[in-house]
Coordinates of C-alpha atoms and ligand atoms in Angstrom, one line a residue:
X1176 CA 255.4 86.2 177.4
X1177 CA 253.1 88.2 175.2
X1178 CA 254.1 88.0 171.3
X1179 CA 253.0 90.2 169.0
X1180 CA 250.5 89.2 166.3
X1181 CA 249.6 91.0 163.4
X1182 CA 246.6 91.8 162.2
X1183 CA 245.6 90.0 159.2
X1184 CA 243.3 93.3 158.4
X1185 CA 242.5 93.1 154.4
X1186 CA 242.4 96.9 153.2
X1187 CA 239.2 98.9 151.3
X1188 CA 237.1 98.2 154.3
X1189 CA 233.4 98.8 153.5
X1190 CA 231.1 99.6 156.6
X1191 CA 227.9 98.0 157.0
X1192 CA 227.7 95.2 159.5
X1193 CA 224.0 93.4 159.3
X1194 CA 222.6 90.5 157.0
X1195 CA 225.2 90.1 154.0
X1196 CA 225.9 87.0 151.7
X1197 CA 228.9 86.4 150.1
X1198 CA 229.6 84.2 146.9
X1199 CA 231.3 80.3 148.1
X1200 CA 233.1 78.4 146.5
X1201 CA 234.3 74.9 147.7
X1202 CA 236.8 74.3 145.0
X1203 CA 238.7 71.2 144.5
X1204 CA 240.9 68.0 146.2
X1205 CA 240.8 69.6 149.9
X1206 CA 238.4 72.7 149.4
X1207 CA 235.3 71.0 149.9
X1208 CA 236.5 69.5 153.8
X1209 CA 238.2 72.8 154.8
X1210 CA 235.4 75.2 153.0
X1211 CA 232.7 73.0 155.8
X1212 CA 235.3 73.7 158.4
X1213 CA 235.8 77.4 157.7
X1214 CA 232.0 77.7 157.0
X1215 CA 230.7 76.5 160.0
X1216 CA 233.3 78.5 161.9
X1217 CA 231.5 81.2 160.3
X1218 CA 227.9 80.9 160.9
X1219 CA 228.9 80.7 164.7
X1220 CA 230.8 83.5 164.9
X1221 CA 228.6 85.7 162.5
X1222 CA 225.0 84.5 162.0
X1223 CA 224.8 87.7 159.8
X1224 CA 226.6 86.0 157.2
X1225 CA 224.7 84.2 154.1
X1226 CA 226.3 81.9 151.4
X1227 CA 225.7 81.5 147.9
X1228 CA 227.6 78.8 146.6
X1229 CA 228.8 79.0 142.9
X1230 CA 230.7 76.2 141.5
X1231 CA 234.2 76.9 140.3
X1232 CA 236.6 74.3 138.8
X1233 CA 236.4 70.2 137.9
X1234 CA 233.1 70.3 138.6
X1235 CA 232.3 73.7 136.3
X1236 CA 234.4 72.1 133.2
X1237 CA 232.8 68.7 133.7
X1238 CA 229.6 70.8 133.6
X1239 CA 231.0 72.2 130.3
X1240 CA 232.5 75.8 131.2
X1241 CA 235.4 76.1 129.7
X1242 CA 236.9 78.5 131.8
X1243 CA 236.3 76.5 135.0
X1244 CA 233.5 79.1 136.0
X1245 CA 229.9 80.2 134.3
X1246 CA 228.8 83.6 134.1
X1247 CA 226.9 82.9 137.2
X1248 CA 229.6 83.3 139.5
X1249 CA 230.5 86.5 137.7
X1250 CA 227.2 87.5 138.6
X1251 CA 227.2 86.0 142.4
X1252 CA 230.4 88.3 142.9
X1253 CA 229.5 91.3 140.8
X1254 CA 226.5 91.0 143.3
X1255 CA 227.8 90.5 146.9
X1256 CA 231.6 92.1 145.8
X1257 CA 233.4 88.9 147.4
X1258 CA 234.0 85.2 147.0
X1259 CA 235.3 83.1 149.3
X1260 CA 237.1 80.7 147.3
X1261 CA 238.6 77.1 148.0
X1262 CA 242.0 75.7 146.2
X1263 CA 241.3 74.8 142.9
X1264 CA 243.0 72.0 140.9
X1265 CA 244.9 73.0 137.5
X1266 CA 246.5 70.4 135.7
X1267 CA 250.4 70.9 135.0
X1268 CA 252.0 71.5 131.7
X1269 CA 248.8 71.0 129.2
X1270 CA 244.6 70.9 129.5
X1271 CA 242.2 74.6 131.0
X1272 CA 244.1 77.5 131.8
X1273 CA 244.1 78.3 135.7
X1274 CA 241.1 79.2 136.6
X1275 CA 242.3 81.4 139.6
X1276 CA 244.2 83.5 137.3
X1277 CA 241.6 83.8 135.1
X1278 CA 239.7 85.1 138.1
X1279 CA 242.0 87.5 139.0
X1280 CA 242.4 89.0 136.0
X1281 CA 238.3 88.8 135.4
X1282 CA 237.5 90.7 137.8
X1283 CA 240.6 93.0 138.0
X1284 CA 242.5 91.7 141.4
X1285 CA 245.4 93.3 140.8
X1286 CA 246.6 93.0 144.6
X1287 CA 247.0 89.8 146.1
X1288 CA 248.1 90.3 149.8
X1289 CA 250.0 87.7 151.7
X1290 CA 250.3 87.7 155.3
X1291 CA 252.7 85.5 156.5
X1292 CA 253.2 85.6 160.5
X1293 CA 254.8 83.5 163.2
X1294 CA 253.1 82.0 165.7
X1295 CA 256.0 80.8 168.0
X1296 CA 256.3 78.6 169.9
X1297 CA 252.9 77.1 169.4
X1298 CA 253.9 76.0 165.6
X1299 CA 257.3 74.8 165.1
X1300 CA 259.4 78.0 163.5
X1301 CA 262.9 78.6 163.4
X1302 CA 261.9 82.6 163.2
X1303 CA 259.7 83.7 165.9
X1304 CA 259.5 87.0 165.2
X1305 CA 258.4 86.3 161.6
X1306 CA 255.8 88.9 160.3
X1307 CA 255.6 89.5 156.8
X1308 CA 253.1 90.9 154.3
X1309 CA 253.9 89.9 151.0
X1310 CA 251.9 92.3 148.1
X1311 CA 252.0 89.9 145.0
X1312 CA 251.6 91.6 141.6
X1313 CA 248.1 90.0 140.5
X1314 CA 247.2 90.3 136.8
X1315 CA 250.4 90.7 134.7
X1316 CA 254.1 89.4 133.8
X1317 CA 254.3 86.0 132.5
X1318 CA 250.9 84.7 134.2
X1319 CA 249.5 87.0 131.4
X1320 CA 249.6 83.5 129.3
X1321 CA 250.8 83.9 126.3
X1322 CA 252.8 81.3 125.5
X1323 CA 253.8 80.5 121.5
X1324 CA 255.3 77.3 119.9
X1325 CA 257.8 79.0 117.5
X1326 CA 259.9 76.5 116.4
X1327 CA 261.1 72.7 116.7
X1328 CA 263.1 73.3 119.1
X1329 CA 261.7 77.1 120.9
X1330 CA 258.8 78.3 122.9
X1331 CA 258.5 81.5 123.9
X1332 CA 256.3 83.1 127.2
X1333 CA 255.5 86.8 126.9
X1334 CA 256.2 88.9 130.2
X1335 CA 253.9 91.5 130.0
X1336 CA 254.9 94.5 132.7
X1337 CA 253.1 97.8 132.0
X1338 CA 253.7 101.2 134.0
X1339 CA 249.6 101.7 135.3
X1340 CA 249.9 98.0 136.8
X1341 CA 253.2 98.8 138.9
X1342 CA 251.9 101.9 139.5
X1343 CA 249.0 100.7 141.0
X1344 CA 250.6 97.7 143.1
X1345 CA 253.3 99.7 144.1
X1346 CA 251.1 102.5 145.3
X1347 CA 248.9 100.2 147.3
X1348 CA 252.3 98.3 149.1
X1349 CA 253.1 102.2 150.6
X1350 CA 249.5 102.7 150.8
X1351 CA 248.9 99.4 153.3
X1352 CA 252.6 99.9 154.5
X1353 CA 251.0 103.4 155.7
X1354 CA 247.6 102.7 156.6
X1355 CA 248.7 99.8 159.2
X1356 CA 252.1 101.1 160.4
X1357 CA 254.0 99.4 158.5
X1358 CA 257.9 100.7 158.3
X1359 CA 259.8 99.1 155.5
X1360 CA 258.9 98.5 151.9
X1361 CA 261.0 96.2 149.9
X1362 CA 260.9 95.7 146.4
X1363 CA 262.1 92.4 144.8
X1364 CA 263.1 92.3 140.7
X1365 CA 265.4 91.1 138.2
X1366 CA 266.7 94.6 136.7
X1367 CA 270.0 93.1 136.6
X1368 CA 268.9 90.9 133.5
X1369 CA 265.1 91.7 132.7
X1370 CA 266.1 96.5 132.3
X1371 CA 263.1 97.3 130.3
X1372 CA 260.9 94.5 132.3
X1373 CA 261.8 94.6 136.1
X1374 CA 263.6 97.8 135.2
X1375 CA 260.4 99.4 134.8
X1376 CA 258.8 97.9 138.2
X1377 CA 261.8 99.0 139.9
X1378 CA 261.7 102.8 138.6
X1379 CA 258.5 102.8 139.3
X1380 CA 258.7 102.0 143.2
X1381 CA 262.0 104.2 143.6
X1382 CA 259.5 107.3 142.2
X1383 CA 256.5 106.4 144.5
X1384 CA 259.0 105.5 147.6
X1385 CA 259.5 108.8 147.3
X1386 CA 255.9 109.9 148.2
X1387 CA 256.2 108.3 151.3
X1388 CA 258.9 110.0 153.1
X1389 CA 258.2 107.7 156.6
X1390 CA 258.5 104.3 155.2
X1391 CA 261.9 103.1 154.1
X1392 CA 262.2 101.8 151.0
X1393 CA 264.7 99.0 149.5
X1394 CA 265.2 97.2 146.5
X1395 CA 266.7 93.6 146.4
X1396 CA 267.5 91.1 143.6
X1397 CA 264.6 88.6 143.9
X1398 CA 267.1 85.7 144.2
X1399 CA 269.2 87.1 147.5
X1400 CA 265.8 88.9 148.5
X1401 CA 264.3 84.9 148.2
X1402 CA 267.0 83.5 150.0
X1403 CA 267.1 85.9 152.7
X1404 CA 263.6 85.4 153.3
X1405 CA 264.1 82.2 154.0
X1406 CA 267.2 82.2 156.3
X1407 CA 266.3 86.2 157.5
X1408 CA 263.1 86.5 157.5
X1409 CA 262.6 89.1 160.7
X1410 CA 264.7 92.1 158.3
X1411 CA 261.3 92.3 156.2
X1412 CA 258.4 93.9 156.6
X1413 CA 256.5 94.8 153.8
X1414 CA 257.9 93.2 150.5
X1415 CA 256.1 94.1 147.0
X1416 CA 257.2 92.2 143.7
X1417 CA 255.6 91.3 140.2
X1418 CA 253.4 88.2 139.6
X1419 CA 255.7 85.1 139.0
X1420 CA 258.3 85.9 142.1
X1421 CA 255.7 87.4 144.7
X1422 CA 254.0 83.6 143.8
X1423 CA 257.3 82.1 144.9
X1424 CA 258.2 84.4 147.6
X1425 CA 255.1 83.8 149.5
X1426 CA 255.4 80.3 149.6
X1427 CA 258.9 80.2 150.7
X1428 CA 257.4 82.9 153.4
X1429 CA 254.4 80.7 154.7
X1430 CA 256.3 77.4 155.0
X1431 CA 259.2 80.1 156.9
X1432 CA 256.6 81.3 158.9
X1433 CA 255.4 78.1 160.1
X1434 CA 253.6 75.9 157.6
X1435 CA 251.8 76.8 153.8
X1436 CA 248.1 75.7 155.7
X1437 CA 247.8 78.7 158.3
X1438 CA 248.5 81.5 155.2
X1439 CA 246.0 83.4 154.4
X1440 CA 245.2 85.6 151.1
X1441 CA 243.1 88.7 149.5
X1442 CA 243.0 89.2 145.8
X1443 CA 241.5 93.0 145.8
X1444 CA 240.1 94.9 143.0
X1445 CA 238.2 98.4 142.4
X1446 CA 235.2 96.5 142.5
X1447 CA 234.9 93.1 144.1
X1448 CA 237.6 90.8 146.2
X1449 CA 238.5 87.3 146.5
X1450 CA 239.7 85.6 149.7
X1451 CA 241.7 82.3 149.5
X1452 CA 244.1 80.5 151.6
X1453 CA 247.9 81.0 149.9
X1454 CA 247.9 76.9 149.7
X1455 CA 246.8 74.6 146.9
X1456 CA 244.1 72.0 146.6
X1457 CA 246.6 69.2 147.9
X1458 CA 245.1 66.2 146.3
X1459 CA 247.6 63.9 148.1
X1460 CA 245.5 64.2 151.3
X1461 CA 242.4 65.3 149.9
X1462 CA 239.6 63.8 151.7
X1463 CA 240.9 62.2 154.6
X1464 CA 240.1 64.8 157.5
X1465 CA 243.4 65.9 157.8
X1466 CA 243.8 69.5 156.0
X1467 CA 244.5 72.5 157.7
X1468 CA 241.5 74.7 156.9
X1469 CA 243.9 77.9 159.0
X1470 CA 244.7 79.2 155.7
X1471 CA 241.0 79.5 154.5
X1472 CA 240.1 80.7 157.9
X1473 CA 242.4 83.6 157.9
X1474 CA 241.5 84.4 154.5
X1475 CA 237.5 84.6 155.9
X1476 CA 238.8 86.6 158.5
X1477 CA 240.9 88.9 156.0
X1478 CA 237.1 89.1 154.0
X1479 CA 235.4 90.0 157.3
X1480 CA 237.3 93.1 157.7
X1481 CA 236.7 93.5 154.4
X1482 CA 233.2 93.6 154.8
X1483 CA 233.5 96.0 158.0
X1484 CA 232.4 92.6 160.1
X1485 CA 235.7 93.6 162.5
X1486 CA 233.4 91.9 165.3
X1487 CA 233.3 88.2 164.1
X1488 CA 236.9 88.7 162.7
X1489 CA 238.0 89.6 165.9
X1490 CA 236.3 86.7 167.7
X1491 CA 237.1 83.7 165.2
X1492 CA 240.9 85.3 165.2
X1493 CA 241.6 85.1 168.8
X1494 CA 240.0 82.2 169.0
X1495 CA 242.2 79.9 166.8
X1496 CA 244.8 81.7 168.3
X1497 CA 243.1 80.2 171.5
X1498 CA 243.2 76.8 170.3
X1499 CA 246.5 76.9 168.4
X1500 CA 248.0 77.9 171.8
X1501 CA 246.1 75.0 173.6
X1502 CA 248.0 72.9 171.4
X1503 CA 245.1 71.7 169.0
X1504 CA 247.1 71.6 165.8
X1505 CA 246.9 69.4 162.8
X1506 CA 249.4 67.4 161.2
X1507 CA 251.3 69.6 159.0
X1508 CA 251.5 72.5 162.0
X1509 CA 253.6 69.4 164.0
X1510 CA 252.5 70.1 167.3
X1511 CA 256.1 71.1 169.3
X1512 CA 255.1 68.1 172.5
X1513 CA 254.5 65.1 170.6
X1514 CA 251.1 65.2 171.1
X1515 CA 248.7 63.3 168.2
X1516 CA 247.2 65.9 165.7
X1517 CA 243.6 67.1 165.0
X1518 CA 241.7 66.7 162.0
X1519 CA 239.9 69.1 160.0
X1520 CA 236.8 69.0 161.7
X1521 CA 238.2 68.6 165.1
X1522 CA 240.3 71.8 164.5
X1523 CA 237.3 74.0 163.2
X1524 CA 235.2 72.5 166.5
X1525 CA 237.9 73.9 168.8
X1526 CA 238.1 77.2 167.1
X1527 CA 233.9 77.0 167.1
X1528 CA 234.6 75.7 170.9
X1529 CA 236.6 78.8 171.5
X1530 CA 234.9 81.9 169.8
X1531 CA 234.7 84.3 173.2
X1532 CA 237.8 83.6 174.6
X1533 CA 241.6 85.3 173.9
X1534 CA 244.8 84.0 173.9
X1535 CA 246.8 83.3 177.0
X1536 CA 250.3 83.9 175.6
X1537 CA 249.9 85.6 171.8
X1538 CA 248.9 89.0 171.6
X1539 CA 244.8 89.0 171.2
X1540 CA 244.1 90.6 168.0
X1541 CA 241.4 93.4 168.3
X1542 CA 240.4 95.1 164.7
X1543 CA 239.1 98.1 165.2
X1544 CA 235.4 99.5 164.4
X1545 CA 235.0 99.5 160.1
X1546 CA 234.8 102.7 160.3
X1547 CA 238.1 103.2 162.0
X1548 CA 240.0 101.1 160.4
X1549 CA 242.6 102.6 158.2
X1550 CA 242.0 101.8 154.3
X1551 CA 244.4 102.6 151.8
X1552 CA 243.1 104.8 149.2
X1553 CA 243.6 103.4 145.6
X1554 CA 244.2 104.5 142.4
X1555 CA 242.0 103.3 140.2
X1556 CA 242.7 104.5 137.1
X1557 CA 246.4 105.3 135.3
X1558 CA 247.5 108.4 135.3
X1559 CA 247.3 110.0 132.0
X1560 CA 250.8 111.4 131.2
X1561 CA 252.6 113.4 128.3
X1562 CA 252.9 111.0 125.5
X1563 CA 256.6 110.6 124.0
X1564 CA 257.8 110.8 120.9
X1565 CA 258.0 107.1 119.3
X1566 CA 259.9 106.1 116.3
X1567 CA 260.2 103.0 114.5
X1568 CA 264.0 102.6 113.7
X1569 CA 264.5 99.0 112.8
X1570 CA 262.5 95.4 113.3
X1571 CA 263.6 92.1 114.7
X1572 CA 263.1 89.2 112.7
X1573 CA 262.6 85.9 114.3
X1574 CA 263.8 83.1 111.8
X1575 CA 262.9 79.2 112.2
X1576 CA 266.3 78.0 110.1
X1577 CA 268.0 74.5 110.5
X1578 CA 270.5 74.5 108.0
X1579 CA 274.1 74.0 107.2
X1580 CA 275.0 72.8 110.3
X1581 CA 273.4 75.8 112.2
X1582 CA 276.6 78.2 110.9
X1583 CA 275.5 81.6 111.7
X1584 CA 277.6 83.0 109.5
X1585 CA 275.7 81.3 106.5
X1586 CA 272.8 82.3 107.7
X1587 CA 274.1 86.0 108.0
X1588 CA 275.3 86.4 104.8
X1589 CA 271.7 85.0 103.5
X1590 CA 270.2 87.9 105.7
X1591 CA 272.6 90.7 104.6
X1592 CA 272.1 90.1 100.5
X1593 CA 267.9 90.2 101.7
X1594 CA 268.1 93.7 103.2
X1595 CA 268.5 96.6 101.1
X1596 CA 267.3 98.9 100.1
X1597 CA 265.6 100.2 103.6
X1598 CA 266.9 97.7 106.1
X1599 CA 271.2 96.5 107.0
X1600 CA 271.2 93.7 109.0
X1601 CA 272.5 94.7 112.7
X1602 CA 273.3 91.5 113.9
X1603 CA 271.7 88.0 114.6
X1604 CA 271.4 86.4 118.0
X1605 CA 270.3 82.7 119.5
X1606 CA 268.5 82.6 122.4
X1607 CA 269.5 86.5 122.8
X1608 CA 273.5 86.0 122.5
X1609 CA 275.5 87.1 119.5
X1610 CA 276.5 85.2 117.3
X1611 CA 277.0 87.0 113.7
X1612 CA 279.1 89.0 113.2
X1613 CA 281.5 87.8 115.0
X1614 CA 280.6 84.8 117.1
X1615 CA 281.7 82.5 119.8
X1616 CA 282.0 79.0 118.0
X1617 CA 281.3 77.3 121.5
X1618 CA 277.5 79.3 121.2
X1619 CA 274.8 76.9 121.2
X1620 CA 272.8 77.1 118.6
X1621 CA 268.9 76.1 118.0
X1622 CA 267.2 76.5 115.3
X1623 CA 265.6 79.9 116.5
X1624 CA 267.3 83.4 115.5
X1625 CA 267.2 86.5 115.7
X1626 CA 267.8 88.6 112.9
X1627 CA 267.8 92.5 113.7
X1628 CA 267.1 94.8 110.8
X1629 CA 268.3 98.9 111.9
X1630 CA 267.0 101.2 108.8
X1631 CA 270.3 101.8 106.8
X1632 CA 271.7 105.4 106.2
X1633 CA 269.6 106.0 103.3
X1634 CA 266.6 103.7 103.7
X1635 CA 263.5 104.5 106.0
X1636 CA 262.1 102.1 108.6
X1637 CA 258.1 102.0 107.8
X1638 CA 255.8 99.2 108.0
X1639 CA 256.0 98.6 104.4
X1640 CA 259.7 98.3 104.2
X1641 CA 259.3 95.5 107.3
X1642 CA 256.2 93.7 105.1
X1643 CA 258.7 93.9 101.4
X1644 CA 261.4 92.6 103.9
X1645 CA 259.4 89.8 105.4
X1646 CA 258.5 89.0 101.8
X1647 CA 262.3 89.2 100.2
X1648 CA 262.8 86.9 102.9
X1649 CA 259.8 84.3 102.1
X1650 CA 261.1 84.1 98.6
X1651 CA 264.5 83.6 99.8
X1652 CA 263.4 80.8 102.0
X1653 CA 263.7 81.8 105.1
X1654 CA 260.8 81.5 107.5
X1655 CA 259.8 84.6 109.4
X1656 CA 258.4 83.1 112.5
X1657 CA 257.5 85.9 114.3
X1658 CA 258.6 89.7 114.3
X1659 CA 259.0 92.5 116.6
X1660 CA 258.8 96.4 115.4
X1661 CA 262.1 98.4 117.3
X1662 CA 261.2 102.1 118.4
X1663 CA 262.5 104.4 120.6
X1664 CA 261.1 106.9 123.0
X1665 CA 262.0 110.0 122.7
X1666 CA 265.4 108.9 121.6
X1667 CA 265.6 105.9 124.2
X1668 CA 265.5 102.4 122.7
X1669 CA 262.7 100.8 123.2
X1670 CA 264.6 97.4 123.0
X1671 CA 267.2 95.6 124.8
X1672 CA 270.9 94.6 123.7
X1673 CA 271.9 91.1 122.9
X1674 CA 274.1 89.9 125.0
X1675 CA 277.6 90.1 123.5
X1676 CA 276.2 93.0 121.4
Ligands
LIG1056 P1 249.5 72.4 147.4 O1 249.6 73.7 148.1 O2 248.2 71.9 147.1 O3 250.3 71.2 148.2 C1 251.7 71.3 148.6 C2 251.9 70.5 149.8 O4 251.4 71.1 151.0 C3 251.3 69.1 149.8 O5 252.1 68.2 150.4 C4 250.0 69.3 150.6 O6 249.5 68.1 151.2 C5 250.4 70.3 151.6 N1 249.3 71.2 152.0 C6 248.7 72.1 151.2 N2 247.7 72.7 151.8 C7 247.6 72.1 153.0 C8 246.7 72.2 154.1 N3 245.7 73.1 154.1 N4 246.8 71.4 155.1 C9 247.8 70.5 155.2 N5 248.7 70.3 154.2 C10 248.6 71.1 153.1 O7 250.4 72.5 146.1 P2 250.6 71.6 144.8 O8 250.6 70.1 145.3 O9 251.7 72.1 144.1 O10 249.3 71.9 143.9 C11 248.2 71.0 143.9 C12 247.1 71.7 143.0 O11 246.7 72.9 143.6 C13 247.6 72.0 141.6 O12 246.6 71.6 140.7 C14 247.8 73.5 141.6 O13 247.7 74.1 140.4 C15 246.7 73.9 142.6 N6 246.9 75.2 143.3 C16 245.8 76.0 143.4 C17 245.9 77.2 144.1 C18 244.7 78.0 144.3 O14 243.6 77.5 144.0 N7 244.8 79.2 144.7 C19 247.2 77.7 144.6 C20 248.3 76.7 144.4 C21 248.2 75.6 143.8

């Protein structure tokens, strides 16, 4: 039986082979164990191959960078133009913002690239024929951060989609899709519920799907597309998506595929790239020998061919093929014969063992010379196109109220006799459904509204008449907690509906 395995190859491959460092860092909870494993895997396979380690996360904030990272490891990457980076911990729900995004959006990774591949039979997989690159949206949507307390009761996330950052991820899904004969292209959204949002990611890849004439193309709606990857995972091939449900996507694909510790990642940029494995920093079985360093390997091997090093990814790729077919797995791959699992360091031994020889039953893997091997050429910067016509026509207001038993319609009538002469109040929402005029009384109501103001027939919507509008209200007492200007484009709103509207 021969089974096809894919190439793992990372895009933008530089040449040059010879003496070459790269920027290291262990990371956190299991990074240090597996970063050993991966590393000494390395300097067998590619004595070439110099490390600089830079220190990134608990250890960088205990040191006092605030970010997780100093300036040095900027500098260490800027130098060598990759990291290889370890899991790092970030705490849940309060403390330091993630340092890997931060990271990301540092050094402009836009495309994160997710391989997730069967290896049947040799790890336990219900869908042998499993092979799957996931191209994750790297720098925008919600992970942009910005997250506001607005109320007692309300907080708010900003989802931040802009047209150059689909453009660009979307052209380098049908650029890799292309480059490494891929067939399909599937784009997963919400445009059902998030039009101007996912809307504008999914216009985006029907216009550049069109470019690419040979690929098919498909759109799904990211909760079917989610749940068919996990029950259907052979119908994909390539699947792009924005930030928050590539994130989820790829982890539903890698424990699919076989386990979350054998996938691999690239984050790429213009300028620099950063390899990771897809898994956390698992502190529940952090330094007990145990971790699967596979992900982090296949990420090194992803950076290899990267680095036009297609020799020693070749090598250290058939030959943990070569021990994962010999049955030297550990613990969370569940070796199929009942046999007792490897530890970390046993594992990278066998691949170290094992550098030389192919696999008997997977296809071996054999990249291609650097300067063969098909890159996908990348936009770097947006296209400049014609600018429309934009026109403010009307503001919403965002009011903090919590008063007379939440009745919208007192709190509607309070709005109307604030907004002449410029302004007529539209309607007022809560948590985006109508509920003046003309409400349902079974609406649950916070104490968060949102009070759109359309420019009445004879008053003109200006900045000015939004600032003597947020001050009428001020004076009324009602507390303008945040507010957001309504244009169109060239006659198109520029805003969504409420629902009910
Ligand atoms: P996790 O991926 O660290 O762990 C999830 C489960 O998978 C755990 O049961 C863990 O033991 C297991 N697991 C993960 N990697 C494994 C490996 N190599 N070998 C064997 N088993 C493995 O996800 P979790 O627990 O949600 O997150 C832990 C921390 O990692 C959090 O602070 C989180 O923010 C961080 N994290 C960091 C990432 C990165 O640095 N790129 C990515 C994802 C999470």
């Amino acid at each position: 039986m021969s089974v096809a395995t894919a190439r793992l190859a990372a895009p933008v491959a530089v040449p040059a082979p010879g003496p070459r460092t790269i920027a290291v860092a262990a990371g956190d909870g299991i990074g240090p164990e597996i970063m050993d494993a991966v590393l000494a895997v390395l300097a067998s396979a590619d004595p070439g191959l110099g490390f600089q380690p830079v220190t990134v996360g608990l250890e960088a904030y205990r040191n006092g960078a605030l970010s997780g990272f100093g300036p040095e490891v900027m500098d260490a990457i800027a130098e060598h133009g990759v990291i290889l980076k370890g899991p790092i911990t970030t705490p849940q729900g309060g403390g330091y913002k993630s340092v890997n995004v931060s990271l990301r959006k540092s050094l402009g990774l836009y495309a994160n690239l997710r391989p997730c591949v069967a290896y049947h039979p040799f790890i336990a997989t219900r869908h042998p024929a499993m092979d799957v690159v996931i191209v994750r949206e790297n720098e925008e949507d919600t992970y942009a951060g910005i997250e506001h307390r607005q109320s007692e009761e309300v907080y708010q996330c900003l989802k931040l989609i802009t047209r150059p950052g689909c453009e660009r991820i979307v052209r380098y899904a049908f650029e890799y899709a292309r480059s490494h004969g891929r067939r399909k292209v599937t784009c997963m959204t919400k445009d059902n519920i998030m039009k101007l949002t996912d809307g504008l990611f999914h216009k985006v890849f029907d216009e550049i799907a069109a470019e690419y004439p040979e690929i098919a193309n498909e759109h799904m709606i990211i909760d079917i597309g989610t749940a068919k990857m996990a029950v259907d995972p052979e119908r994909f091939d390539v699947v792009v998506a924005p930030n928050l449900y590539g994130d989820i996507l790829s982890d539903v694909a890698a424990e699919v595929a076989g386990s979350i510790g054998i996938a691999p990642s690239s984050n790429i940029g213009r300028d620099c790239a950063m390899f990771e494995a897809v898994h956390g920093s698992a502190p529940d079985i952090a330094g007990r020998d145990i971790a699967n360093p596979s992900g982090l390997l296949l990420s090194a091997v992803m950076m290899l061919v990267h680095l036009g090093r297609n020799e020693a990814a070749t090598r250290i790729h058939n030959a943990w093929l070569r021990t994962v077919e010999d049955g030297l797995l550990t613990a969370d791959m569940a070796p199929a014969d009942g046999r007792a699992p490897v530890g970390t360091r046993a594992f990278s031994q066998a691949v170290i063992d094992r550098l030389g020889q192919l696999p008997r039953t997977l296809a071996a893997v054999d990249y291609p010379p650097a300067e063969a091997a098909p890159a996908p050429t990348l936009t770097a910067t947006p296209v400049l196109r014609t600018i429309s016509r934009k026109v403010l026509v009307g503001v919403d207001v965002f009011v903090n109220w919590d008063e007379a038993n939440r009745n919208p319609d007192v709190l509607g009538e309070r709005l109307q006799g604030q907004a002449a002469p410029h302004w007529r109040l539209s309607l007022v929402t809560n948590r985006g459904v109508k509920v003046f005029p003309k409400g349902f009384k079974q609406t649950l109501c916070t104490d968060h509204w949102r009070c759109r103001f359309l420019a009445s027939a004879d008053g003109r919507a200006t900045p000015i008449a939004i600032a003597e509008l947020l001050l009428r209200l001020d004076a009324a007492g009602l507390d303008a907690v945040k507010t957001e200007n309504l244009y169109t484009f060239d006659g198109v709103p520029g805003y969504s509906q409420a629902q009910g509207e």
